[in-house]
Short mmCIF file of C-alpha atoms and ligand atoms in Angstrom, two decimals:
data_model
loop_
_atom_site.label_atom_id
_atom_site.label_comp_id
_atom_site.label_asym_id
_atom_site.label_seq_id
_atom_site.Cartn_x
_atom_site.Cartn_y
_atom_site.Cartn_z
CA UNK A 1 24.89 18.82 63.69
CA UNK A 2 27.28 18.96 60.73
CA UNK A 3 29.67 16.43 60.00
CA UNK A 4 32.84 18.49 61.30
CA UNK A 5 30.74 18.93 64.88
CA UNK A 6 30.11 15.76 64.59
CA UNK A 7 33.60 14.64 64.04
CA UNK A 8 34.42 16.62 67.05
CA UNK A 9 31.88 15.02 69.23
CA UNK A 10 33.43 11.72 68.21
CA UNK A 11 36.86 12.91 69.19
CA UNK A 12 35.39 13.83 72.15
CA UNK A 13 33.86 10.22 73.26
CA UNK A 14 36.64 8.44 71.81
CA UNK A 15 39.19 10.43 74.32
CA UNK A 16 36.51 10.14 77.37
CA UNK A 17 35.60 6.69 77.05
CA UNK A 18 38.86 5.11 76.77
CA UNK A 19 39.67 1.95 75.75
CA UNK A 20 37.74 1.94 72.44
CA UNK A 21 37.72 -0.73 70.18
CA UNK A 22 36.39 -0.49 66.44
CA UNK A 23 34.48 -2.89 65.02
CA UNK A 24 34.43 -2.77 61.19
CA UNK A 25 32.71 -4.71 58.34
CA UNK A 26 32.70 -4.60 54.76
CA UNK A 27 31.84 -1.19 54.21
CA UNK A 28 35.44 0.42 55.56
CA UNK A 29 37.10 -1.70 52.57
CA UNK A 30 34.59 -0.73 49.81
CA UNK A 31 36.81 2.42 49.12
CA UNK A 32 39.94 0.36 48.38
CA UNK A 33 37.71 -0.99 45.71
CA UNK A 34 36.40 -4.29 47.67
CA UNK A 35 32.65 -4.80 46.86
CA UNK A 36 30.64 -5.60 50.44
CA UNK A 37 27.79 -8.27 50.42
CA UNK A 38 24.60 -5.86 50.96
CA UNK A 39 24.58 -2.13 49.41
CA UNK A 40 22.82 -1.99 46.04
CA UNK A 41 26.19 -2.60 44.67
CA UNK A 42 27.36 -5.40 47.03
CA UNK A 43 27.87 -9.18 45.63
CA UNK A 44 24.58 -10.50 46.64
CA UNK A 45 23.29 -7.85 43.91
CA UNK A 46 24.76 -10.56 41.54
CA UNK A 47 25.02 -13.62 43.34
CA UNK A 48 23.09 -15.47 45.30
CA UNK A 49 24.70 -16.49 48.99
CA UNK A 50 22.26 -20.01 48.99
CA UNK A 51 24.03 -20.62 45.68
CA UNK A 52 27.79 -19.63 46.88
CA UNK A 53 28.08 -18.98 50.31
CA UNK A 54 26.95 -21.74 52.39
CA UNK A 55 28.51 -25.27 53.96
CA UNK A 56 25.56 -27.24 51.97
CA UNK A 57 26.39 -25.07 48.87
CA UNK A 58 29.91 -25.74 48.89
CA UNK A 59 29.42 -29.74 49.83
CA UNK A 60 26.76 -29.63 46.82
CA UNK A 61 29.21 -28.07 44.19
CA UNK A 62 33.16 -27.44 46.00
CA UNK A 63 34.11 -26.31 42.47
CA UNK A 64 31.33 -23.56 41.61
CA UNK A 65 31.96 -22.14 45.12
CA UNK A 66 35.70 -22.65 44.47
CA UNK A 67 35.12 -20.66 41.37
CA UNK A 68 33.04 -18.05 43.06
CA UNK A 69 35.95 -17.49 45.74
CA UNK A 70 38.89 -17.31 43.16
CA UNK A 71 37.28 -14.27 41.65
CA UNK A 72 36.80 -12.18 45.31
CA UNK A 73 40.47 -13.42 46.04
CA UNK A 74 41.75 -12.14 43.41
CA UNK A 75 40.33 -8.58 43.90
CA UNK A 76 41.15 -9.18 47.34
CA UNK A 77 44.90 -9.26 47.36
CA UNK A 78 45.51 -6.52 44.71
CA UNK A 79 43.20 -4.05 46.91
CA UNK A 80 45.37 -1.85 48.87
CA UNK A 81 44.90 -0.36 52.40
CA UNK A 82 43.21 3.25 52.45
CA UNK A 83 42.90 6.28 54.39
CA UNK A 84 40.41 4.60 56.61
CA UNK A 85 42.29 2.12 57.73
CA UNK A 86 45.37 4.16 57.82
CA UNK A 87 43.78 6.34 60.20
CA UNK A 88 42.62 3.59 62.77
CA UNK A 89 46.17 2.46 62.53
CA UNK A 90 47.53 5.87 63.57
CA UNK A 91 45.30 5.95 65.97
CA UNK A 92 46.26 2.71 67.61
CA UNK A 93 49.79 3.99 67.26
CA UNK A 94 48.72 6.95 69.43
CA UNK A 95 46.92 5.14 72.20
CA UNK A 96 43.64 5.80 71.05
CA UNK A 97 42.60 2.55 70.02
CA UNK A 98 43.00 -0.80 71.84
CA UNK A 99 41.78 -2.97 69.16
CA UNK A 100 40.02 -3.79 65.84
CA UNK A 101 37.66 -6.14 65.81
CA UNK A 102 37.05 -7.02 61.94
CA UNK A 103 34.39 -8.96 60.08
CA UNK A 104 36.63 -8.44 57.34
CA UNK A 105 39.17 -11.13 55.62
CA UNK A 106 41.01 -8.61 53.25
CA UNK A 107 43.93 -8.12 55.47
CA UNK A 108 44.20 -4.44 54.89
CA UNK A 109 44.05 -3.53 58.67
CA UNK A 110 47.20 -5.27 59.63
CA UNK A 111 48.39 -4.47 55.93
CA UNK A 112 47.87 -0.83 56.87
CA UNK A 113 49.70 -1.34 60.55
CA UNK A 114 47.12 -2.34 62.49
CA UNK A 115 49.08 -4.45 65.68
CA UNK A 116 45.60 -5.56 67.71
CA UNK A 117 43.26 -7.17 64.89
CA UNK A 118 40.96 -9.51 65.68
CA UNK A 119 39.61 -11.39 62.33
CA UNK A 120 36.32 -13.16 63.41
CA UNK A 121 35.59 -14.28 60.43
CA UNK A 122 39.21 -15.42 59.59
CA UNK A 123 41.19 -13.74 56.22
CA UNK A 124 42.23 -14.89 52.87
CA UNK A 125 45.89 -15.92 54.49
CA UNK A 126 44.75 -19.20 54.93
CA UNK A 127 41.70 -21.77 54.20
CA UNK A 128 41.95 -25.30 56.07
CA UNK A 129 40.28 -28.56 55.08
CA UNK A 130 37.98 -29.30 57.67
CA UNK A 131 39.29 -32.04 60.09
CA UNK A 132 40.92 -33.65 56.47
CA UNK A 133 43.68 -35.20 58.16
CA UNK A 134 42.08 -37.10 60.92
CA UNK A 135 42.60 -41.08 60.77
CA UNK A 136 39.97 -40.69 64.07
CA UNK A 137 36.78 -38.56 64.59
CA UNK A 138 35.71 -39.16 67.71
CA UNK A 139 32.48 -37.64 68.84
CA UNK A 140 31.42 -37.03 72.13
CA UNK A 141 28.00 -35.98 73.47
CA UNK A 142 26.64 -34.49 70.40
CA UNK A 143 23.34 -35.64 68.73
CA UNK A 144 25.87 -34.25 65.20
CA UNK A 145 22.40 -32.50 63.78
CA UNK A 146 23.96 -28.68 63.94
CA UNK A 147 25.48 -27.68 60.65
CA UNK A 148 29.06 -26.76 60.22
CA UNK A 149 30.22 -29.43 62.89
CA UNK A 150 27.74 -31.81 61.84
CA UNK A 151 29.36 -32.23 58.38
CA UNK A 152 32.44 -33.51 60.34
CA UNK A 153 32.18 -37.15 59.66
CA UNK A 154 31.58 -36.93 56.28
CA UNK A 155 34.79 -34.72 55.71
CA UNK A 156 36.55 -37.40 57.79
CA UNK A 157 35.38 -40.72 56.24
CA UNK A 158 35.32 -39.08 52.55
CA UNK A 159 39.01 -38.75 53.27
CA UNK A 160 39.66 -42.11 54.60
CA UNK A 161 39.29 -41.85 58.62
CA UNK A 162 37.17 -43.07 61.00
CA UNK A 163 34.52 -42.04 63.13
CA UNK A 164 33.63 -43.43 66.95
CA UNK A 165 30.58 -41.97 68.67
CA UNK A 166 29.98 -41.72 72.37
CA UNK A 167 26.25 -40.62 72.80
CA UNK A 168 23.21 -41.38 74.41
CA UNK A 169 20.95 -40.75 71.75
CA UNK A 170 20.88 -41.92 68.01
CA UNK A 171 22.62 -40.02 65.42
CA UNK A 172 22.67 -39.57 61.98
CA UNK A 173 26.58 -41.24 61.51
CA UNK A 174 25.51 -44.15 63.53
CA UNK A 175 25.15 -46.72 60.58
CA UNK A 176 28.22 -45.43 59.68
CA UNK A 177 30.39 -45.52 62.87
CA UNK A 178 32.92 -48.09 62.94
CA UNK A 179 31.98 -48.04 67.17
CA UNK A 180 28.62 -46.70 68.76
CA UNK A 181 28.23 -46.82 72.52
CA UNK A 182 25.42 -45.21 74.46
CA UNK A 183 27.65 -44.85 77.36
CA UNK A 184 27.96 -41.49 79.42
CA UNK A 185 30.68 -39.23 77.97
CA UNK A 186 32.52 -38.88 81.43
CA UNK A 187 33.08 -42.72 82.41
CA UNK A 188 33.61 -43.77 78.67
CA UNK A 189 36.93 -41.19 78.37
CA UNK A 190 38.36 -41.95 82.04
CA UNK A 191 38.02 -45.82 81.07
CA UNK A 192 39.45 -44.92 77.58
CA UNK A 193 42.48 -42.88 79.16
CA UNK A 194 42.94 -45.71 81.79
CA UNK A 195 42.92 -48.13 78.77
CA UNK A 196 45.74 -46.11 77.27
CA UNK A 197 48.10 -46.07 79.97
P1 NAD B 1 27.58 -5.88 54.62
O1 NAD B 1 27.84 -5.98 53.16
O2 NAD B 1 26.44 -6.62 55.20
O3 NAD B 1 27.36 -4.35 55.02
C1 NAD B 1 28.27 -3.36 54.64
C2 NAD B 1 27.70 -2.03 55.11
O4 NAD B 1 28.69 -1.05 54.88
C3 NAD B 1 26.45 -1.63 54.35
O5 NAD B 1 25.41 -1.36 55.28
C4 NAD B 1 26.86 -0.36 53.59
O6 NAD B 1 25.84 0.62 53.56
C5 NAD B 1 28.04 0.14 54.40
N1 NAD B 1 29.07 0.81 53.60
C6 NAD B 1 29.54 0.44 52.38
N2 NAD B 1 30.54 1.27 52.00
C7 NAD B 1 30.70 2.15 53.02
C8 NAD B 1 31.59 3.23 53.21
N3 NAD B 1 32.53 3.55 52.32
N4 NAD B 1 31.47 3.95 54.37
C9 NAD B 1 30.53 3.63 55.29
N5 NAD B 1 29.66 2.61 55.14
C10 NAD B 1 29.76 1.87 54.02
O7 NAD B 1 28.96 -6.22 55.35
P2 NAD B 1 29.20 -6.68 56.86
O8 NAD B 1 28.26 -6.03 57.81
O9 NAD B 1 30.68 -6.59 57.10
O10 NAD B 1 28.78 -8.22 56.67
C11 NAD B 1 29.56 -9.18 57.09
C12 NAD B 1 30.13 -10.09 56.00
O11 NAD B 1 30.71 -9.46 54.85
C13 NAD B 1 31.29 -10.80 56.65
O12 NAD B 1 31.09 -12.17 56.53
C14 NAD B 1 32.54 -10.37 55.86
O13 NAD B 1 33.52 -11.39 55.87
C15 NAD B 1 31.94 -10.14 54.51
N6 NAD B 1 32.67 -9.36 53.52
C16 NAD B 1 33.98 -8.96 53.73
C17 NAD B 1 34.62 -8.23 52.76
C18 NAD B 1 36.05 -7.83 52.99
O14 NAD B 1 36.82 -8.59 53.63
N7 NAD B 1 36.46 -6.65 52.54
C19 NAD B 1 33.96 -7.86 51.60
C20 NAD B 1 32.63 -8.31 51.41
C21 NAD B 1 31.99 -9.05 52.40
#
């Protein structure tokens, strides 16, 4: 089939089958001049994501992934939407398209009118400091040995807090828990919330 047929076909579907959602990655940005992670020209051509794209990267050397980041901001917010994503917005305009549902954190859907976008993997808007503000971690019924959440306490006593674990097995933060108990999670809140009446 050529690609106009094709095209057609896809009309076709997208009328019969309604609600569609689209689900796009990297590649629907690369022609507003965003670079994706895995074509022959993608970043990972040049970089390596152990070295700049990880939580034990970034806790290793903040600033060199800091670094890494400035640069793909900075192409990020002087990219502008294009005809792709102009189209899906149209399209959602029309009734056509429920939603988007985007890997991508480059903003152009909703830049380009987009109303439903759904950002798994969050955008460029905004980048929060991991639990920085807590005076308190406490942990509940979690052995704290699954990576991101399991850098939690460290974030929390690097920036001055404390941490309280509630678990019946060791953990790694133990030694460094102001309280341990090896109670069970649902009679050590209820006593904790009577406690704070
Ligand atoms: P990926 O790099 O793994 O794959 C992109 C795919 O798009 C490739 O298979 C490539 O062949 C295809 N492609 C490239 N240009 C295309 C085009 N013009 N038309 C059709 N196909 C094209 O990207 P992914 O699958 O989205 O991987 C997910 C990760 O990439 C996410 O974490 C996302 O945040 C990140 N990422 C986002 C951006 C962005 O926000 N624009 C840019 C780079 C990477």
């Amino acid at each position: 089939m050529r690609m106009d047929a094709k095209v057609r076909r896809l009309g076709e579907v997208v009328r019969a089958r309604q609600p569609s959602v689209l689900l796009t990655g990297a590649g629907i940005s690369t022609e507003s001049g965003i670079p994706d992670f895995r074509s022959p020209s993608g970043i990972w051509a040049q970089y390596d994501p152990m070295e700049y794209a990880t939580i034990s990267a970034f806790r290793r050397d903040p600033r060199k992934v800091w670094e890494f980041y400035a640069l793909r901001f900075e192409a990020l917010t002087s990219a502008e939407p294009n005809e792709g994503h102009r189209a899906l917005a149209e399209l959602e305009g029309r009734g056509l398209v429920r939603a988007v549902v985007t890997q991508n954190i480059d903003t152009l859907h909703e830049r380009a009118g987009s109303r439903e976008v759904v950002e798994v993997h969050g955008s460029i808007r905004e980048a929060e400091c991991l639990a920085g503000e807590a005076g308190l971690l406490l942990v509940v019924g979690s052995s704290l040995e699954v990576h991101p959440v399991a850098g939690l306490p460290d974030t929390t006593l690097t920036a001055g807090g404390e941490v309280a674990i509630v678990n019946h097995s060791p953990t790694p933060y133990d030694g460094a828990a102001s309280l341990r108990m090896e109670s069970g999670a649902g009679e050590t809140l209820a006593a904790l919330a009577d406690a704070l009446c």
